[in-house]
Coordinates of C-alpha atoms and ligand atoms in Angstrom, one line a residue:
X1 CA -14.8 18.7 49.0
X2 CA -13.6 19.1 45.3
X3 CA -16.3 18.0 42.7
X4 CA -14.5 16.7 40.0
X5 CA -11.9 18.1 37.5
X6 CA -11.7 21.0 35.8
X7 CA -10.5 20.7 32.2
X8 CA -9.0 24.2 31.2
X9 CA -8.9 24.5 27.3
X10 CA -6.6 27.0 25.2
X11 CA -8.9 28.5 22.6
X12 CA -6.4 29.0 20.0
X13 CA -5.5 25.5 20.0
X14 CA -8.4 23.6 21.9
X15 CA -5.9 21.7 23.6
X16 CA -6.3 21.2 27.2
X17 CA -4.1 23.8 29.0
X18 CA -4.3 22.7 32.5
X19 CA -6.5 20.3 35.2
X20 CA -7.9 21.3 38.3
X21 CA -9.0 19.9 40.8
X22 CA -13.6 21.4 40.6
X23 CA -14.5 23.5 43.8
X24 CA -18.1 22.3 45.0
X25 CA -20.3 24.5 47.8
X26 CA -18.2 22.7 50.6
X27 CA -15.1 24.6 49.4
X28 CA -17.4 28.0 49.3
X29 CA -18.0 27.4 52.6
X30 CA -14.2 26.8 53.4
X31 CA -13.0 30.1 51.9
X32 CA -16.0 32.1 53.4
X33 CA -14.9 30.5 57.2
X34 CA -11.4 31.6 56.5
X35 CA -12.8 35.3 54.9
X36 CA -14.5 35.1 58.5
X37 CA -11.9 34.4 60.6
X38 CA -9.3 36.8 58.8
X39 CA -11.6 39.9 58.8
X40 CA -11.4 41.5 62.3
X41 CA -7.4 41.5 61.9
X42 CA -7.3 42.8 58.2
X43 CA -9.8 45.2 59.0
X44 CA -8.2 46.4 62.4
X45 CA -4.5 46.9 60.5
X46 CA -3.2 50.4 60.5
X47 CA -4.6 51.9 57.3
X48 CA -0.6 52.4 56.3
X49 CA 0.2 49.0 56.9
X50 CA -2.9 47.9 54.2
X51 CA -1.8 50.0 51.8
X52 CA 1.8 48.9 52.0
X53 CA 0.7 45.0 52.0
X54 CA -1.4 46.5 48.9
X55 CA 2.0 48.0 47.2
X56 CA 3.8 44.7 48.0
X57 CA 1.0 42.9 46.2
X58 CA 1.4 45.6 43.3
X59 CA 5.2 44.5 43.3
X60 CA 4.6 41.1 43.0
X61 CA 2.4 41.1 40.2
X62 CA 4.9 43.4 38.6
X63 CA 7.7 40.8 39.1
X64 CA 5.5 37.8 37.4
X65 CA 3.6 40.0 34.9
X66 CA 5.3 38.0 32.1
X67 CA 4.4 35.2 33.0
X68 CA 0.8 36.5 33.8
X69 CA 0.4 38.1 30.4
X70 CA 1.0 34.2 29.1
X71 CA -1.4 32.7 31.3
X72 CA -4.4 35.1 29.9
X73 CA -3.0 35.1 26.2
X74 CA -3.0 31.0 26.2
X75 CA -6.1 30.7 28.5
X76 CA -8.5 33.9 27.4
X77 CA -6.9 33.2 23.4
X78 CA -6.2 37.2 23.6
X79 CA -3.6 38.9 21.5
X80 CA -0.3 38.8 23.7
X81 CA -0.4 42.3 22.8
X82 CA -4.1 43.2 24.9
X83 CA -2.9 40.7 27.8
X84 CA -0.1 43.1 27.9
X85 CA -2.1 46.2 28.5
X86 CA -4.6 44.3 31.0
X87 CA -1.4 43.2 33.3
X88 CA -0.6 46.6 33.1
X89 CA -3.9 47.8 34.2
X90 CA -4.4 45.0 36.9
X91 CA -1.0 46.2 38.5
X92 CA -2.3 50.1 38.6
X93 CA -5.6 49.3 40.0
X94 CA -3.7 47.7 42.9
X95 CA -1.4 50.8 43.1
X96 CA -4.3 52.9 42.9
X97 CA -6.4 51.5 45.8
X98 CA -3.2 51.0 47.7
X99 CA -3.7 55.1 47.8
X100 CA -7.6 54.3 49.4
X101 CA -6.7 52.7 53.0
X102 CA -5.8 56.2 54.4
X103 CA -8.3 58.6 52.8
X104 CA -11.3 56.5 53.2
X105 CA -12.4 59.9 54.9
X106 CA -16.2 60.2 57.1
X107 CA -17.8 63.6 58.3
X108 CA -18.5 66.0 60.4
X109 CA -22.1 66.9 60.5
X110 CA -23.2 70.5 62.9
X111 CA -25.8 69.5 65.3
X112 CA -27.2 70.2 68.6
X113 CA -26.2 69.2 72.0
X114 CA -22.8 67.0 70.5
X115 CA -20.4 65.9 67.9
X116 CA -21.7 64.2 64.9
X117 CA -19.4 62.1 62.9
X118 CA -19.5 59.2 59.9
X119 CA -17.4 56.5 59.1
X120 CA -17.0 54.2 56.0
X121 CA -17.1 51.0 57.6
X122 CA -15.7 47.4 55.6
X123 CA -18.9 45.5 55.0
X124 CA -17.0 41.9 56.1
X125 CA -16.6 39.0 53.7
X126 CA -17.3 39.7 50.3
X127 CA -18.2 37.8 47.2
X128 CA -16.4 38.2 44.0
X129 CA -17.6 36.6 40.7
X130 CA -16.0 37.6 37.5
X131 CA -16.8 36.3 33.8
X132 CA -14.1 34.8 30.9
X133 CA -13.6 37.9 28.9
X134 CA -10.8 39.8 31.1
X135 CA -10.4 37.5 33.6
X136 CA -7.7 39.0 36.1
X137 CA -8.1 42.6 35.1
X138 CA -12.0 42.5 36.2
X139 CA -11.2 40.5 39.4
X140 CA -8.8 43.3 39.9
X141 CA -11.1 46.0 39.8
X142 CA -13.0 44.0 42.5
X143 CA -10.5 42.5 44.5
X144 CA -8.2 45.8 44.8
X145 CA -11.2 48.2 45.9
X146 CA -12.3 45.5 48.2
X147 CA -9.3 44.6 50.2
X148 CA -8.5 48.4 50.4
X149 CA -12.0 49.0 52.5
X150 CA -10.9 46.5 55.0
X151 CA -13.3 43.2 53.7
X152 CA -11.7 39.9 53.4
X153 CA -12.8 38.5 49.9
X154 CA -13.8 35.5 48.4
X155 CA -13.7 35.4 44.3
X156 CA -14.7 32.8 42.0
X157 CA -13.2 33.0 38.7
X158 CA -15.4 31.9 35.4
X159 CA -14.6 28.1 35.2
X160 CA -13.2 28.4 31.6
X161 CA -10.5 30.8 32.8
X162 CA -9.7 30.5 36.3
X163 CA -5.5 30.1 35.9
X164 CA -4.9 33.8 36.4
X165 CA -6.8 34.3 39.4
X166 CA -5.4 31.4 41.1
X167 CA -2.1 32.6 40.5
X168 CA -3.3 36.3 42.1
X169 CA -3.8 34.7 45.1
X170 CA 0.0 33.1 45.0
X171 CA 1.4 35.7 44.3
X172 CA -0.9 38.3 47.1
X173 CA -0.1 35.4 49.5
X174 CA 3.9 35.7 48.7
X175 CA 3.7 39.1 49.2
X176 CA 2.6 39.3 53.0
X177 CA -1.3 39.7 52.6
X178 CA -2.6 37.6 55.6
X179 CA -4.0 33.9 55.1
X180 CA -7.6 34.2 54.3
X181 CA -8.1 37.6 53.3
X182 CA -8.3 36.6 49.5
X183 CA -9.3 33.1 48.6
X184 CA -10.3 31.9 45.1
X185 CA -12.8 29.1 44.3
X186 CA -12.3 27.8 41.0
X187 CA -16.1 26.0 40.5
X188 CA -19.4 26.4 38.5
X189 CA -21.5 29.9 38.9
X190 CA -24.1 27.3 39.2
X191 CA -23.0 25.9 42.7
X192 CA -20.0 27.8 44.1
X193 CA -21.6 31.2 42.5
X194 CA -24.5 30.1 43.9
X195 CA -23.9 29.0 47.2
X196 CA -21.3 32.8 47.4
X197 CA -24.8 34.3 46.7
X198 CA -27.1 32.0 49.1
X199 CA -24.6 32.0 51.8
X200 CA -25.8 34.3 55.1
X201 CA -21.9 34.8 56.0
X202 CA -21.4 36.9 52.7
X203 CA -22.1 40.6 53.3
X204 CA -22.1 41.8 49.8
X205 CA -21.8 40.3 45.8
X206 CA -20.0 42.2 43.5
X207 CA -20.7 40.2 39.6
X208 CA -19.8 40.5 36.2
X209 CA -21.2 38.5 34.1
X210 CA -24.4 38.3 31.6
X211 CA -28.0 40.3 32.1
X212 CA -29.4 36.8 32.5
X213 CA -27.1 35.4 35.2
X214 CA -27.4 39.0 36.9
X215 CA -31.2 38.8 37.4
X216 CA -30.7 35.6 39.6
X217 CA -28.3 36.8 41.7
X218 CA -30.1 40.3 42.0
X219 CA -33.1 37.8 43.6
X220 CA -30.8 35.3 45.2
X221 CA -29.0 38.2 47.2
X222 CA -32.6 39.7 48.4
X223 CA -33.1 36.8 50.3
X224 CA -30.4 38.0 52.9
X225 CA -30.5 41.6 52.2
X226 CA -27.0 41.4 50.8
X227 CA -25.3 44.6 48.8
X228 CA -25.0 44.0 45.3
X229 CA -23.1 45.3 42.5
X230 CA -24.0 44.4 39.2
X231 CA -21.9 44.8 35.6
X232 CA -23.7 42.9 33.1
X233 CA -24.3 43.3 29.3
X234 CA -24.6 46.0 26.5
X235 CA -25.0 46.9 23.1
X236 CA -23.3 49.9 22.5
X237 CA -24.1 52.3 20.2
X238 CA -20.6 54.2 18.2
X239 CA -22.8 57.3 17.1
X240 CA -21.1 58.5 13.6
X241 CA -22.1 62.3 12.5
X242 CA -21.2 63.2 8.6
X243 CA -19.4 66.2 10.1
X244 CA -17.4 63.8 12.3
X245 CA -13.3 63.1 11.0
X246 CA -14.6 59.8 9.1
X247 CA -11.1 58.2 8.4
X248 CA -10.5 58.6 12.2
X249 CA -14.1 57.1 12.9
X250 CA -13.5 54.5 10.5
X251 CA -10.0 53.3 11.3
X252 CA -11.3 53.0 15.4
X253 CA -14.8 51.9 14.8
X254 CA -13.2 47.6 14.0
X255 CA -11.0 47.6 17.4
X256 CA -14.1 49.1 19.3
X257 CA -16.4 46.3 18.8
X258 CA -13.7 43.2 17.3
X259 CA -11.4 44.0 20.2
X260 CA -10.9 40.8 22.4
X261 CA -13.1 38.9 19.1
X262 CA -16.2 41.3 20.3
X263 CA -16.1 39.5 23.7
X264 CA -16.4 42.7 25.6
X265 CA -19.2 44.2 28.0
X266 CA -18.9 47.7 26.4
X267 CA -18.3 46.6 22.2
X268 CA -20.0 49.3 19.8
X269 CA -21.5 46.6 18.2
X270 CA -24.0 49.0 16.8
X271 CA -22.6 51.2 14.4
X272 CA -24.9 54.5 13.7
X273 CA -23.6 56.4 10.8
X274 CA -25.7 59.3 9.2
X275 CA -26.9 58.6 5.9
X276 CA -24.9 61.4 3.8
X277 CA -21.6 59.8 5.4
X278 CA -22.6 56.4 4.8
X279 CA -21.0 55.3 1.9
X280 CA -17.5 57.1 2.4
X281 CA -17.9 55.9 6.4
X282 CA -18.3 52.0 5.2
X283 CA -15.3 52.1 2.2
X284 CA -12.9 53.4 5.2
X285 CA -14.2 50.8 7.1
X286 CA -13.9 47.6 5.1
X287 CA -10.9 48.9 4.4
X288 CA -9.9 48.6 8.2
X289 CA -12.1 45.6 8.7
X290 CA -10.4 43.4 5.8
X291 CA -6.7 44.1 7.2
X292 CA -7.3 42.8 11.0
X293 CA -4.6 40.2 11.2
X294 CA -6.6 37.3 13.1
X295 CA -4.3 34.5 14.4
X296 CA -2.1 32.8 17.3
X297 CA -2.4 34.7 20.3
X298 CA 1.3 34.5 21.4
X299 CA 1.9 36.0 17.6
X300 CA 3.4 39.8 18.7
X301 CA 1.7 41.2 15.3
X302 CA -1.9 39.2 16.0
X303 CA -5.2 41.9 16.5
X304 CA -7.6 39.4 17.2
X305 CA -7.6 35.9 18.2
X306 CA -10.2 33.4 18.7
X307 CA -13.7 33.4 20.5
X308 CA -13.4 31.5 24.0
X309 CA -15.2 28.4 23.3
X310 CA -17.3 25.8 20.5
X311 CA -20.6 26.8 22.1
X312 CA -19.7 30.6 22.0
X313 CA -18.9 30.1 17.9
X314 CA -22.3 28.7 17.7
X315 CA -23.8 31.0 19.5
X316 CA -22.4 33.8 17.6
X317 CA -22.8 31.7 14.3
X318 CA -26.5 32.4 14.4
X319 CA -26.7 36.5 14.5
X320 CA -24.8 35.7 11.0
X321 CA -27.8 33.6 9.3
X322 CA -29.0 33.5 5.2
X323 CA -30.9 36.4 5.8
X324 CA -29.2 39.0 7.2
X325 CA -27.4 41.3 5.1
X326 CA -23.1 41.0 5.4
X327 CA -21.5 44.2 4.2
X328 CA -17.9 42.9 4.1
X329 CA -15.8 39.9 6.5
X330 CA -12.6 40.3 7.6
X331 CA -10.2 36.8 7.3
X332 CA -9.7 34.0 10.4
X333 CA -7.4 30.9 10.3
X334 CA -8.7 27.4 9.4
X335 CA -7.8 24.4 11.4
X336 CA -8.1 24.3 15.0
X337 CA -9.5 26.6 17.1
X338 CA -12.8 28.6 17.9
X339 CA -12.2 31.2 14.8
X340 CA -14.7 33.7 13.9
X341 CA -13.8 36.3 11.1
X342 CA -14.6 40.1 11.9
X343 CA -18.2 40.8 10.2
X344 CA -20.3 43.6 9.4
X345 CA -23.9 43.8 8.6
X346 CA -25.2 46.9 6.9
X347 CA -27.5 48.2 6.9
X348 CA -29.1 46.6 9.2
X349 CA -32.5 48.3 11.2
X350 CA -32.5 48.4 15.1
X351 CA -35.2 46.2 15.4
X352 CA -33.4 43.3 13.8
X353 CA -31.9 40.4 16.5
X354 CA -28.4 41.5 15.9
X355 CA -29.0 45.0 16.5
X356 CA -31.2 43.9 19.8
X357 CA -28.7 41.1 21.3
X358 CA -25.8 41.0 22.9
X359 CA -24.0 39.0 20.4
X360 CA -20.9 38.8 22.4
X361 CA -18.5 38.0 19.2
X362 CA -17.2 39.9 16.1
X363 CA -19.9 40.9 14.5
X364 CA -21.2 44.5 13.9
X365 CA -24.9 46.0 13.2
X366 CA -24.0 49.2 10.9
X367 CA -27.7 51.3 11.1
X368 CA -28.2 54.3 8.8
X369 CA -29.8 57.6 10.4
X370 CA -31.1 60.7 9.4
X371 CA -30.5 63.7 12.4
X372 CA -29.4 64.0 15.9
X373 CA -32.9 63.0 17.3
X374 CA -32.9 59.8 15.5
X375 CA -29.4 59.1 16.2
X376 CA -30.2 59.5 20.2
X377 CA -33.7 58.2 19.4
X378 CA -32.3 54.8 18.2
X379 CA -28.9 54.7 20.3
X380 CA -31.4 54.6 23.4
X381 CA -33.6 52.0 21.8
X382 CA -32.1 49.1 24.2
X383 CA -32.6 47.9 27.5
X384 CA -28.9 48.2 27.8
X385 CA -27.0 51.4 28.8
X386 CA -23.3 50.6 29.5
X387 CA -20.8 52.7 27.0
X388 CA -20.7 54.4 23.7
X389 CA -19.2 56.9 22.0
X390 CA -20.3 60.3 19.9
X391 CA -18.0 61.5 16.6
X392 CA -18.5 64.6 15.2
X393 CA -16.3 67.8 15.3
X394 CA -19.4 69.9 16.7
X395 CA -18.6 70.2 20.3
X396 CA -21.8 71.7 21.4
X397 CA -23.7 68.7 19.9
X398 CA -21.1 66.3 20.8
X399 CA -21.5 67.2 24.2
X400 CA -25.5 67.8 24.2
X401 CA -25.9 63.6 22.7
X402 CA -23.2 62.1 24.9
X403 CA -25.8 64.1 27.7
X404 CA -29.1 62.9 25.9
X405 CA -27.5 58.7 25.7
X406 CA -28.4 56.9 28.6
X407 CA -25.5 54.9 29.2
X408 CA -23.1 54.9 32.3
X409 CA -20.0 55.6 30.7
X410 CA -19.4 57.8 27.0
X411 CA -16.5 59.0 25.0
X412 CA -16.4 62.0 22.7
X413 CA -14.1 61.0 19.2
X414 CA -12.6 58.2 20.8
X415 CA -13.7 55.1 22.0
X416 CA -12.1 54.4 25.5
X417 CA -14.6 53.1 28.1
X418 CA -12.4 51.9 31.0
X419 CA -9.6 53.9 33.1
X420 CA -8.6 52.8 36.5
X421 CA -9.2 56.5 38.4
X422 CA -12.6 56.9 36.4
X423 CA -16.0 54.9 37.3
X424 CA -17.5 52.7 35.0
X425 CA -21.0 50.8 35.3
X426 CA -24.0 50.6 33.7
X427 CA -27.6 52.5 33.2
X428 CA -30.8 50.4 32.6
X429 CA -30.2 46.3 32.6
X430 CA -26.4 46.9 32.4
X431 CA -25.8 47.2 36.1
X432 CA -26.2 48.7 39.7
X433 CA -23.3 50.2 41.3
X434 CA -20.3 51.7 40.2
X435 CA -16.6 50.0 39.3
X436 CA -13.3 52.1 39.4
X437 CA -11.9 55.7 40.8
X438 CA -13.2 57.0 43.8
X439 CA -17.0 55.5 43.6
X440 CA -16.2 52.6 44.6
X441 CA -15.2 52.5 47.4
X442 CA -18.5 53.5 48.3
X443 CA -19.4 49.8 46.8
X444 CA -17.5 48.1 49.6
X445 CA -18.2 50.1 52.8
X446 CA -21.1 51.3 55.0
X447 CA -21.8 54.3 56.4
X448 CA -21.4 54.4 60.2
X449 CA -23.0 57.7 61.7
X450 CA -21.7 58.7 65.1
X451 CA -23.4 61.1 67.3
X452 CA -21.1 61.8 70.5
X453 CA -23.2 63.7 73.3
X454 CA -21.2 66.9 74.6
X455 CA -23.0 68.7 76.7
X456 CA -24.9 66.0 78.8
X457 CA -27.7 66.1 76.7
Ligands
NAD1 P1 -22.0 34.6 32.9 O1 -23.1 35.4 33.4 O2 -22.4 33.3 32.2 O3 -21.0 34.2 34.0 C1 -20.3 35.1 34.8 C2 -19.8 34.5 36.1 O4 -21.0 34.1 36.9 C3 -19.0 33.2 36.0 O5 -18.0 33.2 37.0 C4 -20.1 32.1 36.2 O6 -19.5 30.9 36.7 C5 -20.9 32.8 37.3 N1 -22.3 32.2 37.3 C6 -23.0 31.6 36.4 N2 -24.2 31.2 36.9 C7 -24.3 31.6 38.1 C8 -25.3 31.5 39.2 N3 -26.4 31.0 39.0 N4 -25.0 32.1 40.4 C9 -23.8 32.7 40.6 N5 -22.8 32.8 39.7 C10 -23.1 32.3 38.5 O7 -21.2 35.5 31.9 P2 -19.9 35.1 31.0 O8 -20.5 34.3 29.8 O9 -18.8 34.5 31.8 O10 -19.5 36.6 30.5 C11 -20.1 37.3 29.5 C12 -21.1 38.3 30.0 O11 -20.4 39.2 30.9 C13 -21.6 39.2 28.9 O12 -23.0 39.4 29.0 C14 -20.9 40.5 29.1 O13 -21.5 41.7 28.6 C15 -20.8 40.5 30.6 N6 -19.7 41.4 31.0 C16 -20.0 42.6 31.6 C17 -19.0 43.5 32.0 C18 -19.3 44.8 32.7 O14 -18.5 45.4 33.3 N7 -20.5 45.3 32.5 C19 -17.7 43.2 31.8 C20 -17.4 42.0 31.2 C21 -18.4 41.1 30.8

């Protein structure tokens, strides 16, 4: 039974966008019975036939990625622009696992007496649960992977943003993927994430979300011994070395932690610049910060656009308190919306809150440092480890830090995290498990080991 409406609001405008009807724990269990029921006939179709009901999926997300690049723009408040590139990236992740179905490939092992052999078996109905911040592209990193292994799935989109995902299921439905092999719950984590964790019919949880929210559903799932994957927080270090190409450093160091208005798992939102670079680093770098162009989402020329919500505002409000020390602010518009201008704090020490917290807006920590050990020192001062990156043109000790951080994933003089045909997770209190390319796949199946007796023994 539905609990309730749902209230979806625009950001940009904080106008109400759309009204749903509220999934409660009954609906949970409605979507888990039809996961259920669906399962032995997705998992039993020819692997050929799954990954052409995958490619058909693929095609119809193509054919409405206009009006899906809307949708997250007006619902997320992201830059048309970056809804653009996450359409893009949610269609090739379905490509790309529609490639999985027939090289999901097992073992032989040599052993006496018979024929040893291992299959990667689906786990059954699986639990999705995906935050705000990239609302479609992270359910399709899930969902694609998942459906690929042969598990039916049940995803529960963040209740600020679930538009996108209820139109994924449309439009997989449209394309010929069975009834009940994806369903979406649009509810509260609190009761339909919940109950998706609680429920003894769910083989496995795969979450995005916050460190916090990920502790409870690490101990919820333990109760039934279900498989977890876990991508939660980070503070990210972007490790600056004077002998590093500064301008380059500076101009990408504002889109690496103010991209989607900081609201990203893997922002650099600490800055570590060595001391003799500092003060050329920070004039490149106001320079980049001050010419953001913050605005209206839809606006083809906008960078940044608002923060998702009042209570996100406020949250981020308070990392940018009396006594902290802001370097330079970029601009935001006045009037409605949840604006937030871009902001940096320098220099800051890692021990202050905004160098600790996941502050989950636009605001930057810039921390001086003296030498690679105290860069690596410092950068692994965190009880996060998701991404960062290393800038300097020595390649030796480029390579020998991004070795010494420990963080899942690292780039070298550039600050990509995320590709569909590379994993991507987190060390420490950022995650369990593994996201994207090959890996995982291993997420969604078990291994099967099958020993066939030969020789009557
Ligand atoms: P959140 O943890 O509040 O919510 C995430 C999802 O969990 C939502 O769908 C929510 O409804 C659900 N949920 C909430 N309480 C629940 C409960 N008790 N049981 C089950 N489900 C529950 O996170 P958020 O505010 O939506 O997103 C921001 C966080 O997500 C940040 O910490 C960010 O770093 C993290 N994140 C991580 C990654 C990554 O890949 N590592 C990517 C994006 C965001």
């Amino acid at each position: 039974m539905s609990d309730g409406t749902l209230e979806v609001i625009e950001p940009a405008t904080e106008l109400t966008l759309d009204r749903l009807p509220r999934a409660g724990a009954d609906d949970v269990d409605r979507a888990v019975a039809a996961a259920r029921e669906a399962f032995p006939a997705w998992r039993a179709l020819a692997p050929g036939d799954r990954s052409a009901t995958l490619r058909a999926v693929a095609d119809g997300l193509e054919r409405e990625a206009d009006h899906l690049i809307r949708i997250e723009a007006r619902n997320a408040g992201k830059p048309i622009g970056d809804a653009r590139g996450e359409i893009a990236m949610v269609i090739e992740c379905f490509r790309y696992y529609a490639g999985a179905p027939e090289r999901l490939l097992g073992q032989t092992i040599p052993v006496a007496g018979g024929v040893d052999m291992t299959f990667r078996e689906p786990l059954g109905v699986v639990g999705l649960i995906v935050p705000w911040n990239f609302p479609l592209v992270i359910s399709s990193w899930k969902v694609a992977p998942a459906l690929a292994a042969g598990n039916t799935v049940v995803l529960k989109p963040a209740e600020l943003t679930p538009l996108s995902a209820i139109e994924l299921e449309r439009i997989a439905v449209e394309a010929g993927l069975p009834a009940g092999v994806l369903n979406v719950v649009a509810g509260p984590g609190s009761i339909c994430g919940k109950r998706l964790v609680e429920h003894p019919d769910v083989a496995k949880i795969a979450f995005t979300g916050s460190t916090e929210v990920g502790r409870g559903i690490a101990a919820g799932a333990a109760a039934t011994i279900k498989r977890v994957t876990l991508e939660l927080g980070g503070k990210s270090a972007n490790v600056i070395f004077a002998d590093a190409d500064l301008e380059a450093a500076a101009a990408a160091a504002p889109s690496a932690v103010f991209g989607n208005a900081g609201q990203d798992c893997c922002a650099r939102s600490r800055i570590l610049v060595e001391r003799s670079a500092l003060d050329s680093f920070m004039s490149a770098l106001e320079e980049a910060v001050r010419s953001i162009r913050v605005g209206d989402p839809l606006d083809e020329a906008t960078e940044m656009g608002p923060l998702i919500s009042a209570g996100q505002r406020e949250t981020v409000s308070s990392f940018v308190s009396e006594d902290v020390p802001v370097a330079f602010r970029g601009s935001a518009p006045d009037g409605p919306g949840f604006w937030f201008p871009p902001t940096v704090l320098a220099p800051m020490s890692n021990d202050d809150r905004a160098s600790r917290e996941e502050i989950f807006g636009p605001v930057a920590a810039v921390i001086p440092f003296d030498g690679e050990e105290e860069a690596v020192r410092i950068a692994n001062d965190t009880i996060y480890g998701l991404s960062g990156s290393v800038w300097s043109r020595d390649g030796e000790r480029a390579l020998r830090v991004a070795r010494a951080l420990e963080t899942g994933v690292i780039s070298i003089n550039s600050n990509s995290s995320v590709r569909v045909s590379t994993p991507f997770g987190g060390f420490k209190q950022s995650g369990v498990g593994r996201e994207l390319g090959p890996d995982a796949l291993e997420h969604y199946t078990d291994v099967k080991n099958v020993y066939y007796a030969i020789d009557g023994s």
